[in-house]
PDB file of C-alpha atoms in Angstrom:
ATOM      1  CA  MET X   1     -13.581  11.223 -64.191  1.00 57.00           C
ATOM      2  CA  ASN X   2     -10.280  12.075 -62.855  1.00 61.00           C
ATOM      3  CA  ILE X   3      -9.823  12.383 -59.171  1.00 62.00           C
ATOM      4  CA  ASN X   4      -7.026  14.628 -58.009  1.00 70.00           C
ATOM      5  CA  TYR X   5      -6.064  12.894 -54.864  1.00 65.00           C
ATOM      6  CA  ASN X   6      -3.180  15.342 -54.090  1.00 70.00           C
ATOM      7  CA  ASN X   7      -5.822  18.330 -54.066  1.00 72.00           C
ATOM      8  CA  ILE X   8      -8.094  16.229 -51.718  1.00 67.00           C
ATOM      9  CA  TYR X   9      -5.134  15.524 -49.435  1.00 66.00           C
ATOM     10  CA  ALA X  10      -4.112  19.136 -49.306  1.00 68.00           C
ATOM     11  CA  VAL X  11      -7.476  20.209 -48.402  1.00 67.00           C
ATOM     12  CA  VAL X  12      -7.813  17.500 -45.762  1.00 66.00           C
ATOM     13  CA  ILE X  13      -4.400  18.294 -44.179  1.00 66.00           C
ATOM     14  CA  SER X  14      -5.285  22.332 -44.460  1.00 68.00           C
ATOM     15  CA  GLY X  15      -8.406  21.535 -42.390  1.00 66.00           C
ATOM     16  CA  LEU X  16      -6.778  19.449 -39.952  1.00 61.00           C
ATOM     17  CA  LEU X  17      -4.005  22.193 -39.297  1.00 60.00           C
ATOM     18  CA  LEU X  18      -6.667  24.746 -38.885  1.00 62.00           C
ATOM     19  CA  LEU X  19      -8.712  22.801 -36.536  1.00 59.00           C
ATOM     20  CA  THR X  20      -5.632  22.177 -34.549  1.00 61.00           C
ATOM     21  CA  VAL X  21      -4.552  25.778 -34.472  1.00 58.00           C
ATOM     22  CA  ALA X  22      -8.092  26.670 -33.309  1.00 59.00           C
ATOM     23  CA  THR X  23      -7.932  23.996 -30.487  1.00 59.00           C
ATOM     24  CA  HIS X  24      -4.757  25.247 -29.346  1.00 57.00           C
ATOM     25  CA  SER X  25      -5.955  28.833 -29.293  1.00 63.00           C
ATOM     26  CA  ALA X  26      -9.123  28.014 -27.427  1.00 63.00           C
ATOM     27  CA  LEU X  27      -7.168  26.017 -24.860  1.00 60.00           C
ATOM     28  CA  ALA X  28      -4.737  28.784 -24.446  1.00 64.00           C
ATOM     29  CA  GLN X  29      -7.437  31.297 -24.125  1.00 64.00           C
ATOM     30  CA  GLU X  30      -9.293  29.063 -21.531  1.00 70.00           C
ATOM     31  CA  LYS X  31      -5.819  28.543 -19.491  1.00 76.00           C
ATOM     32  CA  THR X  32      -5.512  32.340 -19.504  1.00 83.00           C
ATOM     33  CA  THR X  33      -8.789  33.105 -18.133  1.00 89.00           C
ATOM     34  CA  ALA X  34      -8.973  30.237 -15.783  1.00 93.00           C
ATOM     35  CA  ARG X  35      -8.159  32.179 -12.704  1.00 96.00           C
ATOM     36  CA  ILE X  36      -8.901  35.986 -12.722  1.00 97.00           C
ATOM     37  CA  ILE X  37      -7.809  38.764 -10.259  1.00 97.00           C
ATOM     38  CA  SER X  38      -9.581  42.237 -10.925  1.00 97.00           C
ATOM     39  CA  THR X  39      -7.901  45.305  -9.371  1.00 96.00           C
ATOM     40  CA  ASP X  40     -10.307  47.702 -10.588  1.00 94.00           C
ATOM     41  CA  ALA X  41     -14.050  48.165  -9.889  1.00 94.00           C
ATOM     42  CA  GLY X  42     -14.824  48.963 -13.464  1.00 94.00           C
ATOM     43  CA  VAL X  43     -13.155  45.971 -14.655  1.00 96.00           C
ATOM     44  CA  THR X  44     -14.907  43.786 -12.018  1.00 96.00           C
ATOM     45  CA  ASP X  45     -18.234  45.007 -13.373  1.00 95.00           C
ATOM     46  CA  VAL X  46     -17.408  44.129 -16.852  1.00 96.00           C
ATOM     47  CA  LEU X  47     -16.429  40.601 -15.964  1.00 97.00           C
ATOM     48  CA  ILE X  48     -19.439  39.959 -14.106  1.00 95.00           C
ATOM     49  CA  ALA X  49     -21.471  41.365 -16.869  1.00 96.00           C
ATOM     50  CA  LEU X  50     -19.717  38.981 -19.323  1.00 96.00           C
ATOM     51  CA  GLY X  51     -20.656  36.054 -17.122  1.00 95.00           C
ATOM     52  CA  MET X  52     -17.089  35.410 -15.960  1.00 95.00           C
ATOM     53  CA  THR X  53     -17.950  35.581 -12.202  1.00 94.00           C
ATOM     54  CA  LYS X  54     -16.768  31.905 -11.442  1.00 93.00           C
ATOM     55  CA  GLN X  55     -13.334  32.854 -12.928  1.00 95.00           C
ATOM     56  CA  ILE X  56     -12.785  35.540 -10.462  1.00 96.00           C
ATOM     57  CA  VAL X  57     -10.590  34.603  -7.520  1.00 97.00           C
ATOM     58  CA  GLY X  58      -9.829  37.894  -6.147  1.00 97.00           C
ATOM     59  CA  VAL X  59     -10.691  41.513  -6.150  1.00 97.00           C
ATOM     60  CA  ASP X  60      -9.602  45.090  -5.021  1.00 94.00           C
ATOM     61  CA  VAL X  61     -11.486  46.813  -2.198  1.00 92.00           C
ATOM     62  CA  THR X  62     -13.434  49.340  -4.580  1.00 90.00           C
ATOM     63  CA  SER X  63     -15.042  46.489  -6.334  1.00 93.00           C
ATOM     64  CA  GLN X  64     -18.824  45.837  -5.761  1.00 88.00           C
ATOM     65  CA  LEU X  65     -19.718  42.215  -5.499  1.00 88.00           C
ATOM     66  CA  PRO X  66     -22.850  40.319  -4.396  1.00 83.00           C
ATOM     67  CA  ALA X  67     -23.554  40.400  -0.538  1.00 82.00           C
ATOM     68  CA  GLU X  68     -22.967  36.627  -0.586  1.00 85.00           C
ATOM     69  CA  SER X  69     -19.993  36.476  -2.545  1.00 87.00           C
ATOM     70  CA  LYS X  70     -16.727  35.134  -0.727  1.00 90.00           C
ATOM     71  CA  ILE X  71     -14.191  36.236  -3.170  1.00 94.00           C
ATOM     72  CA  PRO X  72     -11.203  37.410  -1.296  1.00 94.00           C
ATOM     73  CA  ARG X  73     -10.373  41.236  -1.405  1.00 93.00           C
ATOM     74  CA  LEU X  74      -6.736  42.209  -1.852  1.00 93.00           C
ATOM     75  CA  GLY X  75      -6.664  45.998  -0.614  1.00 89.00           C
ATOM     76  CA  TYR X  76      -6.467  49.091  -2.584  1.00 91.00           C
ATOM     77  CA  HIS X  77      -5.340  49.060  -6.186  1.00 91.00           C
ATOM     78  CA  ARG X  78      -2.273  51.405  -5.770  1.00 92.00           C
ATOM     79  CA  THR X  79      -0.831  49.563  -2.883  1.00 94.00           C
ATOM     80  CA  LEU X  80      -1.182  45.773  -3.894  1.00 95.00           C
ATOM     81  CA  SER X  81       1.142  43.193  -2.394  1.00 95.00           C
ATOM     82  CA  THR X  82       2.877  40.842  -4.614  1.00 96.00           C
ATOM     83  CA  GLU X  83       2.640  37.891  -2.208  1.00 95.00           C
ATOM     84  CA  GLY X  84      -1.098  38.724  -1.694  1.00 95.00           C
ATOM     85  CA  LEU X  85      -1.771  38.492  -5.366  1.00 96.00           C
ATOM     86  CA  LEU X  86       0.355  35.455  -6.095  1.00 96.00           C
ATOM     87  CA  SER X  87      -1.104  33.680  -3.124  1.00 96.00           C
ATOM     88  CA  LEU X  88      -4.565  33.117  -5.293  1.00 96.00           C
ATOM     89  CA  ASN X  89      -2.351  31.609  -8.092  1.00 96.00           C
ATOM     90  CA  PRO X  90      -3.869  33.935 -10.675  1.00 97.00           C
ATOM     91  CA  SER X  91      -3.576  33.163 -14.466  1.00 96.00           C
ATOM     92  CA  LEU X  92      -4.710  36.719 -15.490  1.00 96.00           C
ATOM     93  CA  ILE X  93      -4.615  39.919 -13.439  1.00 97.00           C
ATOM     94  CA  ILE X  94      -6.615  42.831 -14.966  1.00 97.00           C
ATOM     95  CA  GLY X  95      -6.405  46.376 -13.568  1.00 95.00           C
ATOM     96  CA  SER X  96      -5.883  49.970 -14.632  1.00 94.00           C
ATOM     97  CA  THR X  97      -2.605  51.831 -15.359  1.00 93.00           C
ATOM     98  CA  HIS X  98      -2.984  53.209 -11.713  1.00 91.00           C
ATOM     99  CA  MET X  99      -2.228  49.747 -10.339  1.00 94.00           C
ATOM    100  CA  GLY X 100       0.806  49.679  -7.891  1.00 93.00           C
ATOM    101  CA  PRO X 101       3.224  50.191  -6.282  1.00 96.00           C
ATOM    102  CA  PRO X 102       5.695  49.985  -9.201  1.00 96.00           C
ATOM    103  CA  GLU X 103       7.602  47.210  -7.660  1.00 96.00           C
ATOM    104  CA  THR X 104       4.565  44.977  -7.483  1.00 96.00           C
ATOM    105  CA  ILE X 105       3.931  45.568 -11.069  1.00 96.00           C
ATOM    106  CA  ALA X 106       7.614  44.938 -12.039  1.00 96.00           C
ATOM    107  CA  ALA X 107       7.686  41.670 -10.010  1.00 96.00           C
ATOM    108  CA  LEU X 108       4.319  40.423 -11.541  1.00 96.00           C
ATOM    109  CA  LYS X 109       5.898  40.840 -15.087  1.00 95.00           C
ATOM    110  CA  THR X 110       8.485  38.145 -14.130  1.00 96.00           C
ATOM    111  CA  TYR X 111       5.803  35.572 -13.266  1.00 95.00           C
ATOM    112  CA  PRO X 112       4.096  33.269 -15.840  1.00 94.00           C
ATOM    113  CA  LEU X 113       0.712  34.903 -15.881  1.00 95.00           C
ATOM    114  CA  THR X 114      -0.994  37.540 -18.095  1.00 95.00           C
ATOM    115  CA  LEU X 115      -1.117  41.170 -16.944  1.00 97.00           C
ATOM    116  CA  MET X 116      -3.504  43.579 -18.569  1.00 96.00           C
ATOM    117  CA  GLN X 117      -3.383  47.225 -17.509  1.00 96.00           C
ATOM    118  CA  LEU X 118      -6.103  49.266 -18.993  1.00 96.00           C
ATOM    119  CA  ASP X 119      -6.278  53.143 -19.212  1.00 95.00           C
ATOM    120  CA  ILE X 120      -8.710  54.765 -16.832  1.00 94.00           C
ATOM    121  CA  ALA X 121     -11.760  55.487 -19.064  1.00 96.00           C
ATOM    122  CA  SER X 122     -12.715  59.285 -19.268  1.00 95.00           C
ATOM    123  CA  ASN X 123     -15.340  59.041 -21.691  1.00 96.00           C
ATOM    124  CA  GLU X 124     -17.787  56.332 -23.465  1.00 97.00           C
ATOM    125  CA  ALA X 125     -15.340  55.673 -26.430  1.00 97.00           C
ATOM    126  CA  MET X 126     -12.571  54.606 -23.811  1.00 97.00           C
ATOM    127  CA  LEU X 127     -15.077  52.641 -21.748  1.00 97.00           C
ATOM    128  CA  ALA X 128     -16.210  50.705 -25.006  1.00 98.00           C
ATOM    129  CA  GLU X 129     -12.534  50.072 -25.937  1.00 97.00           C
ATOM    130  CA  ASN X 130     -11.706  48.565 -22.613  1.00 97.00           C
ATOM    131  CA  ILE X 131     -14.773  46.221 -22.937  1.00 98.00           C
ATOM    132  CA  LYS X 132     -13.474  45.314 -26.346  1.00 97.00           C
ATOM    133  CA  ARG X 133     -10.119  44.464 -24.942  1.00 97.00           C
ATOM    134  CA  ILE X 134     -11.465  42.597 -22.090  1.00 97.00           C
ATOM    135  CA  SER X 135     -13.721  40.408 -24.227  1.00 96.00           C
ATOM    136  CA  ALA X 136     -11.147  39.757 -26.761  1.00 95.00           C
ATOM    137  CA  LEU X 137      -8.929  38.197 -24.414  1.00 94.00           C
ATOM    138  CA  ALA X 138     -11.591  36.097 -22.852  1.00 93.00           C
ATOM    139  CA  ASP X 139     -13.207  35.252 -26.164  1.00 93.00           C
ATOM    140  CA  LYS X 140     -16.447  36.674 -24.950  1.00 95.00           C
ATOM    141  CA  GLN X 141     -17.079  39.136 -27.981  1.00 96.00           C
ATOM    142  CA  GLN X 142     -20.866  38.103 -28.405  1.00 96.00           C
ATOM    143  CA  GLU X 143     -21.232  38.634 -24.679  1.00 97.00           C
ATOM    144  CA  ALA X 144     -19.995  42.266 -24.983  1.00 97.00           C
ATOM    145  CA  LYS X 145     -22.237  43.309 -27.650  1.00 98.00           C
ATOM    146  CA  PRO X 146     -25.147  43.895 -25.091  1.00 97.00           C
ATOM    147  CA  LEU X 147     -22.760  45.971 -22.926  1.00 97.00           C
ATOM    148  CA  LEU X 148     -21.642  48.123 -26.000  1.00 98.00           C
ATOM    149  CA  GLN X 149     -25.138  48.485 -27.186  1.00 98.00           C
ATOM    150  CA  HIS X 150     -26.265  49.675 -23.407  1.00 97.00           C
ATOM    151  CA  ILE X 151     -23.338  52.405 -23.412  1.00 98.00           C
ATOM    152  CA  ASP X 152     -24.744  53.647 -26.828  1.00 98.00           C
ATOM    153  CA  SER X 153     -28.283  53.614 -25.369  1.00 97.00           C
ATOM    154  CA  ARG X 154     -27.378  55.525 -22.328  1.00 97.00           C
ATOM    155  CA  MET X 155     -25.250  58.055 -24.202  1.00 97.00           C
ATOM    156  CA  LEU X 156     -28.285  58.603 -26.403  1.00 97.00           C
ATOM    157  CA  VAL X 157     -30.343  59.731 -23.352  1.00 96.00           C
ATOM    158  CA  ILE X 158     -27.484  61.870 -22.014  1.00 97.00           C
ATOM    159  CA  LYS X 159     -26.827  63.637 -25.354  1.00 96.00           C
ATOM    160  CA  GLN X 160     -30.560  64.402 -25.460  1.00 96.00           C
ATOM    161  CA  GLN X 161     -30.657  65.956 -22.219  1.00 96.00           C
ATOM    162  CA  GLN X 162     -27.540  68.361 -22.216  1.00 96.00           C
ATOM    163  CA  LEU X 163     -27.065  71.156 -19.831  1.00 96.00           C
ATOM    164  CA  PRO X 164     -27.277  74.622 -21.720  1.00 93.00           C
ATOM    165  CA  SER X 165     -24.124  75.664 -23.147  1.00 88.00           C
ATOM    166  CA  ASN X 166     -21.596  77.166 -20.585  1.00 92.00           C
ATOM    167  CA  THR X 167     -23.509  76.113 -17.506  1.00 96.00           C
ATOM    168  CA  ARG X 168     -21.059  76.180 -14.497  1.00 97.00           C
ATOM    169  CA  VAL X 169     -21.070  73.142 -12.689  1.00 97.00           C
ATOM    170  CA  ALA X 170     -19.084  72.383  -9.312  1.00 97.00           C
ATOM    171  CA  PHE X 171     -18.569  68.591  -8.742  1.00 95.00           C
ATOM    172  CA  LEU X 172     -17.883  67.915  -4.873  1.00 93.00           C
ATOM    173  CA  LEU X 173     -16.865  65.070  -2.831  1.00 88.00           C
ATOM    174  CA  HIS X 174     -18.585  65.359   0.436  1.00 79.00           C
ATOM    175  CA  MET X 175     -16.748  63.117   2.909  1.00 71.00           C
ATOM    176  CA  GLU X 176     -18.410  63.483   6.448  1.00 66.00           C
ATOM    177  CA  GLY X 177     -15.928  65.074   8.930  1.00 67.00           C
ATOM    178  CA  ARG X 178     -13.372  65.765   6.119  1.00 70.00           C
ATOM    179  CA  GLY X 179     -15.037  68.792   4.567  1.00 77.00           C
ATOM    180  CA  LEU X 180     -15.542  69.581   0.815  1.00 85.00           C
ATOM    181  CA  ARG X 181     -13.222  68.565  -1.965  1.00 91.00           C
ATOM    182  CA  LEU X 182     -13.754  70.091  -5.349  1.00 95.00           C
ATOM    183  CA  ALA X 183     -13.112  68.250  -8.800  1.00 95.00           C
ATOM    184  CA  GLY X 184     -10.665  69.977 -10.909  1.00 96.00           C
ATOM    185  CA  LYS X 185      -9.539  68.864 -14.347  1.00 95.00           C
ATOM    186  CA  GLY X 186      -8.183  65.383 -14.748  1.00 93.00           C
ATOM    187  CA  THR X 187     -10.867  63.878 -12.376  1.00 94.00           C
ATOM    188  CA  THR X 188     -13.698  61.680 -12.978  1.00 94.00           C
ATOM    189  CA  GLY X 189     -15.851  64.552 -11.725  1.00 95.00           C
ATOM    190  CA  ASN X 190     -14.701  66.810 -14.478  1.00 96.00           C
ATOM    191  CA  ASP X 191     -15.410  64.136 -17.000  1.00 96.00           C
ATOM    192  CA  ILE X 192     -19.051  63.670 -15.737  1.00 96.00           C
ATOM    193  CA  ILE X 193     -19.357  67.536 -16.022  1.00 97.00           C
ATOM    194  CA  ALA X 194     -18.310  67.146 -19.695  1.00 96.00           C
ATOM    195  CA  LEU X 195     -20.713  64.208 -20.450  1.00 97.00           C
ATOM    196  CA  LEU X 196     -23.357  66.519 -19.121  1.00 97.00           C
ATOM    197  CA  GLY X 197     -22.347  69.287 -21.348  1.00 96.00           C
ATOM    198  CA  GLY X 198     -21.439  71.527 -18.734  1.00 96.00           C
ATOM    199  CA  GLU X 199     -18.306  73.565 -17.764  1.00 97.00           C
ATOM    200  CA  ASN X 200     -16.385  72.865 -14.835  1.00 97.00           C
ATOM    201  CA  ALA X 201     -16.430  75.915 -12.354  1.00 96.00           C
ATOM    202  CA  ALA X 202     -13.189  74.731 -11.116  1.00 96.00           C
ATOM    203  CA  THR X 203      -9.756  75.510 -12.968  1.00 94.00           C
ATOM    204  CA  HIS X 204      -7.281  73.613 -10.797  1.00 95.00           C
ATOM    205  CA  ASN X 205      -6.128  70.127 -11.414  1.00 95.00           C
ATOM    206  CA  SER X 206      -7.112  67.201  -9.497  1.00 94.00           C
ATOM    207  CA  TYR X 207      -9.355  67.381  -6.217  1.00 92.00           C
ATOM    208  CA  ARG X 208      -8.763  70.356  -3.787  1.00 93.00           C
ATOM    209  CA  SER X 209     -10.276  71.259  -0.532  1.00 92.00           C
ATOM    210  CA  VAL X 210     -12.700  74.045  -0.986  1.00 92.00           C
ATOM    211  CA  SER X 211     -14.503  76.432   1.680  1.00 90.00           C
ATOM    212  CA  ALA X 212     -18.397  77.193   1.289  1.00 87.00           C
ATOM    213  CA  GLU X 213     -17.105  80.873   0.726  1.00 89.00           C
ATOM    214  CA  ALA X 214     -14.817  79.973  -2.170  1.00 92.00           C
ATOM    215  CA  LEU X 215     -17.521  77.873  -3.575  1.00 91.00           C
ATOM    216  CA  LEU X 216     -19.907  80.748  -3.432  1.00 92.00           C
ATOM    217  CA  SER X 217     -17.357  83.005  -5.296  1.00 94.00           C
ATOM    218  CA  LEU X 218     -17.350  80.474  -8.281  1.00 95.00           C
ATOM    219  CA  GLU X 219     -21.202  81.137  -8.770  1.00 96.00           C
ATOM    220  CA  PRO X 220     -21.801  77.473  -9.738  1.00 97.00           C
ATOM    221  CA  GLU X 221     -25.280  76.918 -11.428  1.00 97.00           C
ATOM    222  CA  VAL X 222     -25.279  73.117 -10.843  1.00 96.00           C
ATOM    223  CA  ILE X 223     -23.672  71.418  -7.913  1.00 95.00           C
ATOM    224  CA  ILE X 224     -23.174  67.695  -8.078  1.00 94.00           C
ATOM    225  CA  ILE X 225     -22.298  65.973  -4.694  1.00 91.00           C
ATOM    226  CA  ALA X 226     -20.601  62.554  -4.659  1.00 89.00           C
ATOM    227  CA  GLY X 227     -21.121  61.177  -1.141  1.00 81.00           C
ATOM    228  CA  GLN X 228     -21.659  57.775   0.653  1.00 72.00           C
ATOM    229  CA  LYS X 229     -25.476  58.304   1.467  1.00 65.00           C
ATOM    230  CA  GLY X 230     -27.023  59.472  -1.776  1.00 59.00           C
ATOM    231  CA  GLU X 231     -29.715  61.853  -1.229  1.00 58.00           C
ATOM    232  CA  LYS X 232     -28.756  62.345   2.479  1.00 66.00           C
ATOM    233  CA  SER X 233     -25.466  63.945   1.149  1.00 72.00           C
ATOM    234  CA  VAL X 234     -27.221  66.969  -0.254  1.00 81.00           C
ATOM    235  CA  ALA X 235     -29.169  67.326   3.225  1.00 80.00           C
ATOM    236  CA  GLY X 236     -25.875  67.074   5.120  1.00 76.00           C
ATOM    237  CA  LEU X 237     -24.006  69.390   2.754  1.00 78.00           C
ATOM    238  CA  MET X 238     -26.626  72.145   3.172  1.00 81.00           C
ATOM    239  CA  GLN X 239     -26.945  71.727   7.039  1.00 81.00           C
ATOM    240  CA  SER X 240     -23.117  72.080   7.378  1.00 80.00           C
ATOM    241  CA  ASN X 241     -22.603  74.478   4.710  1.00 82.00           C
ATOM    242  CA  PRO X 242     -25.896  76.845   4.714  1.00 86.00           C
ATOM    243  CA  MET X 243     -24.080  79.587   2.661  1.00 86.00           C
ATOM    244  CA  LEU X 244     -24.539  77.204  -0.551  1.00 88.00           C
ATOM    245  CA  ARG X 245     -28.257  78.271  -0.467  1.00 90.00           C
ATOM    246  CA  TYR X 246     -27.181  81.615  -2.054  1.00 93.00           C
ATOM    247  CA  THR X 247     -25.272  80.169  -4.942  1.00 94.00           C
ATOM    248  CA  PRO X 248     -27.152  80.175  -8.294  1.00 95.00           C
ATOM    249  CA  ALA X 249     -27.470  76.325  -7.822  1.00 95.00           C
ATOM    250  CA  GLY X 250     -28.905  76.665  -4.571  1.00 93.00           C
ATOM    251  CA  LYS X 251     -31.393  79.285  -5.444  1.00 93.00           C
ATOM    252  CA  GLN X 252     -32.631  77.232  -8.453  1.00 92.00           C
ATOM    253  CA  LYS X 253     -32.544  73.835  -6.463  1.00 90.00           C
ATOM    254  CA  LYS X 254     -29.977  72.577  -8.752  1.00 93.00           C
ATOM    255  CA  ILE X 255     -28.027  70.669  -6.078  1.00 93.00           C
ATOM    256  CA  ILE X 256     -28.265  66.896  -6.683  1.00 92.00           C
ATOM    257  CA  ALA X 257     -26.322  63.759  -5.295  1.00 89.00           C
ATOM    258  CA  VAL X 258     -24.438  60.782  -6.795  1.00 90.00           C
ATOM    259  CA  GLU X 259     -23.123  57.771  -5.075  1.00 87.00           C
ATOM    260  CA  SER X 260     -19.260  58.167  -4.554  1.00 83.00           C
ATOM    261  CA  HIS X 261     -18.481  54.550  -4.884  1.00 81.00           C
ATOM    262  CA  LEU X 262     -19.516  54.996  -8.832  1.00 79.00           C
ATOM    263  CA  LEU X 263     -16.427  57.238  -9.401  1.00 79.00           C
ATOM    264  CA  VAL X 264     -13.494  55.047  -8.344  1.00 81.00           C
ATOM    265  CA  ALA X 265     -13.021  53.568 -11.550  1.00 86.00           C
ATOM    266  CA  GLY X 266     -13.422  56.548 -14.087  1.00 92.00           C
ATOM    267  CA  ILE X 267     -16.372  56.255 -16.605  1.00 95.00           C
ATOM    268  CA  SER X 268     -17.399  52.745 -15.951  1.00 95.00           C
ATOM    269  CA  LEU X 269     -20.526  50.792 -16.827  1.00 95.00           C
ATOM    270  CA  LYS X 270     -22.279  52.120 -13.470  1.00 93.00           C
ATOM    271  CA  ALA X 271     -20.853  55.747 -14.021  1.00 94.00           C
ATOM    272  CA  ILE X 272     -22.677  55.796 -17.287  1.00 95.00           C
ATOM    273  CA  ASP X 273     -25.979  54.830 -15.897  1.00 95.00           C
ATOM    274  CA  ALA X 274     -25.213  57.279 -13.090  1.00 93.00           C
ATOM    275  CA  VAL X 275     -24.671  60.191 -15.528  1.00 96.00           C
ATOM    276  CA  ALA X 276     -27.711  59.416 -17.391  1.00 96.00           C
ATOM    277  CA  GLU X 277     -29.642  59.640 -14.325  1.00 94.00           C
ATOM    278  CA  LEU X 278     -28.136  62.907 -13.599  1.00 95.00           C
ATOM    279  CA  SER X 279     -28.994  64.099 -16.882  1.00 96.00           C
ATOM    280  CA  SER X 280     -32.478  63.158 -16.431  1.00 94.00           C
ATOM    281  CA  GLN X 281     -32.658  64.942 -13.101  1.00 92.00           C
ATOM    282  CA  LEU X 282     -31.266  68.192 -14.378  1.00 92.00           C
ATOM    283  CA  TYR X 283     -33.037  68.112 -17.741  1.00 84.00           C
ATOM    284  CA  PRO X 284     -36.379  69.385 -16.711  1.00 68.00           C
ATOM    285  CA  VAL X 285     -35.096  72.379 -14.697  1.00 54.00           C
ATOM    286  CA  ALA X 286     -32.449  72.991 -17.324  1.00 51.00           C
ATOM    287  CA  THR X 287     -35.089  73.451 -20.208  1.00 50.00           C
ATOM    288  CA  PRO X 288     -35.955  77.272 -20.455  1.00 50.00           C
TER     289      PRO X 288
END
């Protein structure tokens, strides 16, 4: 038998080269994710769900962490300090496209670290894409699969419990002592209404202060209140705005609450869970 040593040599060399490339790639990935700062509550949720809590060295003030956590908080994501971020010696900073101010972002791009800015998710597809990008960067694609499956299962619940078509929905921010803010187009409140299958009763953009009289004139059939005290937000709203009892939503007892901290990062993993819960609360009374 003739043995072609040249072919064997070529196979061995190719294998060694592939092993070297894979090793270098793994080391580079490990270096990139060694010290992570998250400036977005939704990103923080994903990192924790991917099992990367130990690599997080700093978060923004909106991120939800275990009570015992001692991870430093670095302020609001729109007003970040370059010095504050760099003081934690991060290898990776992940946030949204709303990170700021611009001079901080410009400065970070001159330092030897990885900066990833994700679009604020307005639906389940964008949330899934953000999870895929984070998991690919961290080489956590296997760990991401249960998260993607969870989104699919929650969306199945939501789609099976849609509001009747053209249901007028008002989404309110209820800040104690600061009146009511009605969610218009381009807000997470508007995105949640869309996921539920409803129609936003507001036609303006962003959030706008609204009086009880103006809200009454919109004739919402469902009112969703985002407050800091869950169910107590409904009682507080009705106590300070008794006129809302005369809206279609008030008459049919379709005024429900959601925790406001779930909305700060767009459609996040926690927001998807909250929307599924809202759809379950509304569905029995929405069914003819």
